[in-house]
Coordinates of C-alpha atoms in Angstrom, one line a residue:
M1 CA -22.4 -51.4 -30.7
P2 CA -21.2 -54.7 -29.2
D3 CA -17.5 -55.4 -29.2
T4 CA -16.7 -58.6 -30.9
A5 CA -13.5 -59.3 -28.8
S6 CA -12.2 -58.7 -25.5
E7 CA -10.6 -55.3 -26.6
P8 CA -12.6 -53.1 -29.0
A9 CA -11.1 -52.4 -32.5
P10 CA -9.4 -48.9 -32.5
V11 CA -11.4 -45.8 -33.8
L12 CA -9.8 -44.5 -37.0
L13 CA -7.9 -41.3 -36.5
G14 CA -6.0 -39.0 -38.9
N15 CA -2.8 -38.6 -36.9
E16 CA -0.8 -41.6 -38.2
P17 CA 1.7 -40.4 -40.8
G18 CA 1.1 -42.2 -44.1
S19 CA -2.2 -43.4 -43.3
F20 CA -5.4 -43.2 -45.5
P21 CA -7.3 -41.0 -43.0
R22 CA -4.4 -38.6 -42.7
G23 CA -4.2 -38.2 -46.5
V24 CA -7.9 -37.4 -46.7
L25 CA -7.5 -34.7 -44.1
A26 CA -4.2 -33.3 -45.2
E27 CA -4.6 -33.6 -49.1
R28 CA -8.1 -34.2 -50.1
H29 CA -9.8 -31.7 -48.0
P30 CA -7.5 -28.8 -49.4
A31 CA -8.0 -30.2 -53.0
I32 CA -11.9 -29.9 -52.3
I33 CA -11.7 -26.4 -51.0
R34 CA -9.7 -25.4 -54.2
Q35 CA -12.2 -27.2 -56.4
V36 CA -15.1 -25.3 -54.8
R37 CA -13.4 -22.0 -54.9
E38 CA -12.8 -22.3 -58.7
S39 CA -16.3 -23.7 -59.4
F40 CA -18.3 -20.5 -58.7
P41 CA -17.7 -16.8 -58.9
Y42 CA -17.8 -16.3 -55.2
E43 CA -17.6 -13.0 -53.5
P44 CA -14.6 -11.8 -51.4
A45 CA -16.1 -12.7 -48.2
Q46 CA -16.5 -16.4 -49.4
H47 CA -13.0 -16.5 -50.7
R48 CA -11.7 -15.2 -47.3
A49 CA -13.9 -17.8 -45.5
L50 CA -12.5 -20.5 -47.8
D51 CA -9.0 -19.4 -47.2
A52 CA -9.4 -19.5 -43.4
L53 CA -11.0 -22.9 -43.6
L54 CA -8.1 -24.2 -45.6
T55 CA -5.5 -22.9 -42.9
N56 CA -7.8 -24.1 -40.1
C57 CA -8.3 -27.6 -41.1
T58 CA -4.6 -28.3 -42.0
E59 CA -2.9 -26.4 -39.2
G60 CA -5.5 -25.2 -36.7
E61 CA -7.9 -26.5 -34.1
I62 CA -11.6 -27.4 -34.5
E63 CA -13.8 -24.4 -33.8
P64 CA -17.4 -24.4 -32.7
L65 CA -20.2 -23.6 -35.3
P66 CA -21.5 -19.9 -35.0
G67 CA -23.9 -19.3 -32.2
D68 CA -26.8 -18.8 -34.6
A69 CA -26.3 -21.9 -36.7
R70 CA -29.5 -23.5 -37.2
D71 CA -28.1 -26.9 -36.6
R72 CA -25.9 -26.0 -33.6
D73 CA -28.0 -28.0 -31.3
H74 CA -27.6 -31.2 -33.4
W75 CA -23.8 -30.7 -33.4
T76 CA -23.7 -30.2 -29.8
A77 CA -25.5 -33.5 -29.3
W78 CA -23.1 -35.0 -31.8
G79 CA -20.1 -34.1 -29.8
M80 CA -18.9 -30.8 -30.9
D81 CA -18.2 -29.5 -27.4
E82 CA -15.9 -32.5 -26.7
Y83 CA -13.7 -31.8 -29.9
V84 CA -13.5 -28.1 -30.0
G85 CA -9.9 -27.0 -29.5
R86 CA -8.5 -30.2 -30.6
S87 CA -6.5 -30.8 -33.8
W88 CA -8.6 -32.1 -36.7
F89 CA -6.1 -35.0 -36.9
D90 CA -6.6 -36.1 -33.2
V91 CA -10.3 -36.7 -33.1
P92 CA -12.2 -39.6 -34.8
W93 CA -11.8 -39.4 -38.6
L94 CA -15.4 -39.8 -39.3
W95 CA -16.2 -36.8 -37.1
A96 CA -13.5 -34.7 -38.4
E97 CA -14.5 -35.5 -42.1
S98 CA -18.2 -34.7 -41.4
H99 CA -17.4 -31.4 -39.6
F100 CA -15.1 -30.4 -42.5
Y101 CA -18.1 -30.4 -44.9
R102 CA -20.4 -28.7 -42.4
R103 CA -17.8 -25.9 -42.0
L104 CA -17.4 -25.8 -45.9
L105 CA -21.0 -25.0 -46.3
D106 CA -20.6 -22.1 -43.8
A107 CA -17.8 -20.8 -45.8
V108 CA -19.7 -20.5 -49.0
A109 CA -22.7 -19.1 -47.2
W110 CA -24.9 -22.1 -48.1
F111 CA -27.1 -21.6 -45.0
G112 CA -27.5 -17.8 -45.7
P113 CA -28.9 -15.4 -45.4
G114 CA -28.0 -13.9 -48.6
A115 CA -28.0 -14.5 -52.4
W116 CA -25.8 -17.7 -52.1
Q117 CA -28.1 -19.4 -49.7
G118 CA -28.9 -22.9 -50.9
I119 CA -26.4 -23.0 -53.7
D120 CA -24.8 -26.5 -53.8
P121 CA -20.9 -25.9 -54.0
F122 CA -20.6 -29.4 -55.6
R123 CA -23.3 -29.0 -58.2
P124 CA -21.1 -28.3 -61.2
A125 CA -19.2 -31.5 -60.8
K126 CA -22.5 -33.4 -60.1
T127 CA -24.2 -32.1 -63.3
A128 CA -21.2 -32.6 -65.4
E129 CA -21.0 -36.3 -64.3
L130 CA -24.8 -36.7 -64.9
D131 CA -24.5 -35.2 -68.4
S132 CA -21.5 -37.2 -69.6
P133 CA -21.2 -39.5 -72.5
E134 CA -20.5 -42.3 -69.9
T135 CA -24.0 -41.8 -68.5
D136 CA -25.4 -41.9 -72.0
E137 CA -23.7 -45.2 -72.6
E138 CA -24.9 -46.7 -69.5
L139 CA -28.5 -45.6 -70.0
A140 CA -28.4 -47.0 -73.6
A141 CA -27.1 -50.3 -72.4
L142 CA -30.3 -50.6 -70.3
D143 CA -32.1 -51.6 -73.6
G144 CA -30.0 -54.6 -73.8
L145 CA -31.4 -56.1 -70.6
A146 CA -35.1 -56.1 -72.0
G147 CA -34.7 -59.7 -73.3
L148 CA -33.6 -61.1 -69.9
P149 CA -36.0 -62.8 -67.5
A150 CA -37.0 -60.3 -64.8
D151 CA -34.8 -62.0 -62.1
E152 CA -31.7 -61.8 -64.2
R153 CA -32.6 -58.2 -65.0
G154 CA -32.9 -57.5 -61.4
R155 CA -29.5 -59.1 -60.5
A156 CA -27.9 -57.1 -63.4
L157 CA -29.3 -53.8 -62.0
L158 CA -28.3 -54.7 -58.4
H159 CA -24.6 -55.1 -59.7
G160 CA -25.0 -51.9 -61.5
S161 CA -26.0 -50.3 -58.4
L162 CA -23.1 -51.8 -56.5
W163 CA -20.4 -50.8 -59.0
G164 CA -22.0 -47.5 -59.7
N165 CA -20.4 -46.5 -56.2
R166 CA -17.3 -46.1 -58.1
A167 CA -18.7 -42.7 -59.3
D168 CA -17.5 -40.9 -56.3
L169 CA -16.3 -37.3 -57.0
G170 CA -14.5 -36.9 -53.7
F171 CA -12.7 -40.1 -54.1
S172 CA -11.6 -39.2 -57.6
L173 CA -9.8 -36.2 -56.4
S174 CA -7.2 -38.5 -54.6
A175 CA -7.5 -41.7 -56.7
T176 CA -5.1 -40.9 -59.6
G177 CA -2.6 -43.6 -60.2
T178 CA -4.6 -46.4 -58.6
G179 CA -4.2 -48.7 -61.5
A180 CA -6.7 -50.5 -63.9
G181 CA -8.3 -52.8 -61.5
P182 CA -7.7 -55.8 -59.3
R183 CA -5.4 -58.7 -60.2
D184 CA -6.8 -61.8 -61.9
D185 CA -5.9 -63.9 -58.9
V186 CA -8.1 -62.0 -56.4
P187 CA -11.8 -61.4 -56.4
A188 CA -13.2 -58.1 -57.4
L189 CA -16.3 -58.9 -55.4
V190 CA -14.8 -59.9 -51.9
A191 CA -18.2 -60.8 -50.3
D192 CA -21.4 -61.7 -52.1
D193 CA -24.7 -62.0 -50.3
G194 CA -26.7 -61.0 -53.2
E195 CA -28.9 -64.0 -53.2
R196 CA -29.7 -63.4 -49.5
L197 CA -30.6 -59.9 -50.3
W198 CA -33.2 -61.1 -52.9
S199 CA -34.6 -63.6 -50.4
L200 CA -35.5 -60.6 -48.0
L201 CA -37.9 -59.2 -50.6
P202 CA -41.3 -60.7 -49.7
P203 CA -42.9 -62.7 -52.7
S204 CA -46.1 -60.8 -52.0
G205 CA -44.6 -57.5 -53.2
T206 CA -46.1 -55.5 -50.3
G207 CA -42.9 -54.9 -48.3
T208 CA -40.9 -51.7 -48.0
L209 CA -37.4 -51.2 -49.1
C210 CA -35.3 -48.5 -47.4
L211 CA -32.4 -47.5 -49.7
V212 CA -30.0 -45.1 -48.0
A213 CA -28.3 -43.5 -51.0
D214 CA -24.7 -42.5 -51.3
N215 CA -23.6 -40.5 -54.3
A216 CA -25.5 -38.5 -56.8
G217 CA -25.1 -38.5 -60.5
R218 CA -23.8 -41.7 -62.2
E219 CA -24.3 -43.7 -58.9
L220 CA -27.7 -42.4 -58.0
V221 CA -29.0 -43.3 -61.6
P222 CA -28.5 -47.1 -61.3
D223 CA -29.9 -46.9 -57.6
L224 CA -33.2 -45.4 -59.1
L225 CA -33.3 -48.0 -61.8
L226 CA -33.1 -50.8 -59.3
V227 CA -35.9 -49.2 -57.4
A228 CA -37.9 -48.9 -60.5
H229 CA -37.3 -52.5 -61.4
L230 CA -38.4 -53.8 -58.1
L231 CA -41.6 -51.6 -58.1
A232 CA -42.5 -52.6 -61.7
H233 CA -42.1 -56.4 -61.1
G234 CA -43.8 -56.4 -57.7
R235 CA -40.8 -57.2 -55.6
I236 CA -41.6 -54.4 -53.1
G237 CA -44.9 -52.3 -52.6
R238 CA -43.0 -49.2 -51.5
A239 CA -39.5 -47.7 -51.4
V240 CA -38.0 -44.9 -49.1
L241 CA -35.0 -43.2 -50.5
H242 CA -32.8 -41.6 -47.9
V243 CA -30.7 -38.8 -49.0
K244 CA -28.7 -35.9 -47.3
P245 CA -30.6 -32.7 -46.1
Y246 CA -27.7 -30.6 -47.4
P247 CA -24.7 -31.0 -49.7
Y248 CA -22.2 -33.4 -48.1
Y249 CA -19.0 -35.3 -48.9
V250 CA -18.7 -33.7 -52.4
S251 CA -21.1 -36.0 -54.3
D252 CA -23.6 -37.3 -51.8
A253 CA -27.2 -37.2 -53.0
T254 CA -29.6 -34.5 -51.9
T255 CA -33.4 -34.2 -53.0
A256 CA -32.2 -31.8 -55.8
D257 CA -30.0 -34.5 -57.0
V258 CA -32.9 -37.0 -57.1
V259 CA -34.8 -34.6 -59.2
D260 CA -31.9 -34.0 -61.5
A261 CA -31.5 -37.8 -62.0
L262 CA -35.2 -38.4 -62.7
R263 CA -35.2 -35.6 -65.3
R264 CA -32.0 -37.2 -66.9
L265 CA -33.9 -40.5 -67.1
T266 CA -37.1 -39.1 -68.4
R267 CA -35.4 -37.2 -71.2
A268 CA -33.5 -40.3 -72.2
E269 CA -34.8 -42.8 -74.8
G270 CA -35.9 -46.4 -74.5
A271 CA -36.0 -48.4 -71.3
A272 CA -34.3 -45.6 -69.2
A273 CA -37.2 -43.2 -70.0
D274 CA -39.6 -45.8 -69.1
H275 CA -38.0 -46.3 -65.7
G276 CA -37.8 -42.5 -65.3
R277 CA -41.6 -42.1 -65.8
L278 CA -42.4 -45.1 -63.5
L279 CA -40.4 -43.3 -60.8
W280 CA -42.1 -39.9 -61.4
S281 CA -45.4 -41.6 -61.0
A282 CA -44.3 -43.4 -57.9
L283 CA -43.2 -40.3 -56.3
A284 CA -46.6 -38.8 -57.1
D285 CA -48.8 -41.7 -55.6
G286 CA -46.6 -42.4 -52.7
R287 CA -44.9 -45.7 -53.7
L288 CA -41.6 -43.9 -53.6
T289 CA -40.7 -41.4 -50.8
V290 CA -37.6 -39.2 -50.5
R291 CA -36.4 -38.7 -46.9
A292 CA -33.8 -36.3 -45.6
H293 CA -33.2 -37.0 -42.0
P294 CA -30.9 -34.7 -40.1
F295 CA -29.0 -37.9 -38.8
S296 CA -28.0 -38.6 -42.3
C297 CA -25.3 -35.9 -41.9
A298 CA -24.4 -36.9 -38.4
P299 CA -20.7 -37.5 -37.7
L300 CA -21.7 -40.7 -35.8
P301 CA -22.3 -44.6 -36.5
Y302 CA -25.8 -45.8 -37.0
A303 CA -25.7 -47.5 -33.6
D304 CA -26.4 -43.9 -32.2
M305 CA -29.5 -43.4 -34.6
P306 CA -32.4 -41.5 -33.0
D307 CA -35.6 -43.4 -32.2
D308 CA -37.7 -42.2 -35.2
L309 CA -35.1 -43.4 -37.7
R310 CA -34.9 -46.7 -35.7
A311 CA -38.6 -47.4 -36.0
E312 CA -38.5 -46.6 -39.8
F313 CA -35.7 -49.1 -40.3
A314 CA -37.3 -51.6 -38.1
A315 CA -40.5 -51.5 -40.2
A316 CA -38.7 -52.1 -43.4
S317 CA -38.4 -55.4 -45.1
V318 CA -34.8 -54.6 -45.6
T319 CA -32.6 -51.4 -45.3
V320 CA -29.9 -51.2 -48.1
L321 CA -27.0 -48.8 -47.4
K322 CA -25.1 -47.7 -50.3
G323 CA -21.5 -46.7 -50.3
D324 CA -18.4 -46.3 -48.2
L325 CA -19.4 -43.7 -45.7
N326 CA -22.6 -45.5 -44.9
Y327 CA -20.6 -48.7 -44.4
R328 CA -18.3 -46.9 -42.0
R329 CA -21.3 -45.7 -40.1
L330 CA -23.0 -49.0 -40.2
V331 CA -20.2 -51.2 -38.8
G332 CA -18.4 -48.4 -36.8
D333 CA -15.4 -46.6 -38.1
R334 CA -12.9 -48.8 -36.6
L335 CA -10.0 -50.8 -37.7
W336 CA -11.7 -54.2 -37.3
P337 CA -9.9 -57.3 -38.1
P338 CA -11.2 -58.1 -41.6
T339 CA -12.7 -61.5 -40.5
T340 CA -14.8 -59.9 -37.8
P341 CA -18.4 -61.2 -38.5
F342 CA -20.6 -58.6 -40.3
A343 CA -23.6 -59.9 -38.3
D344 CA -21.9 -59.2 -35.1
V345 CA -21.0 -55.6 -35.8
T346 CA -24.5 -54.9 -37.2
A347 CA -26.4 -56.8 -34.4
Y348 CA -27.7 -53.6 -33.0
F349 CA -29.5 -52.5 -36.5
P350 CA -33.3 -52.8 -35.9
G351 CA -34.1 -54.7 -38.9
P352 CA -32.7 -56.8 -41.9
V353 CA -29.8 -54.7 -43.3
A354 CA -27.5 -55.0 -46.4
A355 CA -24.6 -53.1 -47.4
L356 CA -23.6 -52.5 -51.1
R357 CA -20.1 -50.9 -51.3
T358 CA -17.0 -50.3 -53.2
L359 CA -14.0 -50.3 -50.9
K360 CA -12.5 -46.9 -50.5
S361 CA -11.5 -46.8 -46.8
D362 CA -9.8 -49.1 -44.3
V363 CA -12.9 -50.3 -42.6
I364 CA -13.8 -53.8 -43.4
T365 CA -15.6 -56.8 -41.8
G366 CA -17.1 -60.1 -42.8
L367 CA -14.4 -61.5 -45.1
D368 CA -13.3 -65.1 -44.9
A369 CA -9.6 -65.7 -44.0
G370 CA -8.7 -67.1 -47.5
T371 CA -10.0 -64.0 -49.2
E372 CA -8.2 -61.7 -46.9
G373 CA -5.0 -63.8 -47.3
A374 CA -5.3 -63.7 -51.1
L375 CA -5.9 -59.9 -51.1
V376 CA -2.9 -59.1 -48.8
E377 CA -0.6 -61.3 -50.7
A378 CA -1.7 -59.7 -54.0
E379 CA -1.9 -56.1 -53.1
G380 CA -0.6 -55.5 -49.4
Q381 CA -3.3 -53.3 -47.8
R382 CA -4.0 -51.2 -51.0
W383 CA -7.2 -53.5 -51.7
R384 CA -9.0 -51.6 -48.7
T385 CA -8.8 -48.1 -50.3
S386 CA -8.4 -48.4 -54.1
G387 CA -12.0 -48.7 -55.0
T388 CA -11.4 -51.6 -57.3
H389 CA -13.1 -54.3 -54.9
A390 CA -16.6 -54.3 -53.8
L391 CA -19.0 -56.2 -51.4
I392 CA -22.7 -57.1 -50.8
Q393 CA -23.2 -58.2 -47.3
V394 CA -26.4 -59.0 -45.5
R395 CA -27.6 -59.5 -42.0
R396 CA -31.1 -60.8 -41.7

């Protein structure tokens, strides 16, 4: 990734007292371990492994994956040997977070062999959210869009997909007391390239949209509704939905979560069910494809993506990356000055790219100076991490 100044922005670490990354490593990760431990009737070996992980990730040093781990080669290529033996707080925050979730899956025996192989430790929270009254209300509200022109409906669904990113189960574990929302004198949407995004969808309706999903449940549902609308109205000919190959970051979507979301739609009523049936059919005939590339769980920025993924994104009319983690990976997990041009830090990306994200970490680019100044004056630096602001950014 090219630097945009004479000195590169610093990589985020977790070793600064009081910083957001340190809070995630020292507080959120232990809370996640406790949540996972209580969600299933795990056996003694798993309880011991979870206890060991809790101690290790807060007080110990990074350990290598087991020698027989099926993805050990991937993690070796992703820098594991460089970071083994170092404190979790002293390596890049993106790497430490990602490795934590990989080790958590080992602790609950997700990779097997054994009876617990493939049991998603986050599934109870995901399904509870998907089956919540809030989801019912959001699906019912879809009927109210029926009378709008198609373009207005599409824009409403785009914003539903954007603000659906608030539905982040991992973030909610540490978001208590964040307040009701942004102040009236600062924008909720700190950057809005929505019209530029629409302009990237070819009028012929033959293009391909790559949508790199973030969270399952109440975020994935509006993502799928947006895809259904674009397919139904000929704005795209095909969609490729990128999800995680295994449970990750608490609520990140996997193929199983896509299936759950589609079932939720198809058993709804009204417009939601129509959208669900369209998507079900689109999967069957190839207009919608689900992809779970190993690099989706890599602890690295997209600047380091492998050639096959680069070629896939290059062939798309536009690639839309959802959520905070994908944004960090897109621009690099660095403390950029907020006015650093988004186009500069994404210049490496092999095709047109868009980011839809609510702000839940310190990383931000592409703001104008006036917006940044208003945010800082109103909220200090809290606006970066509170989840009450969002952005749509596009680089053609």
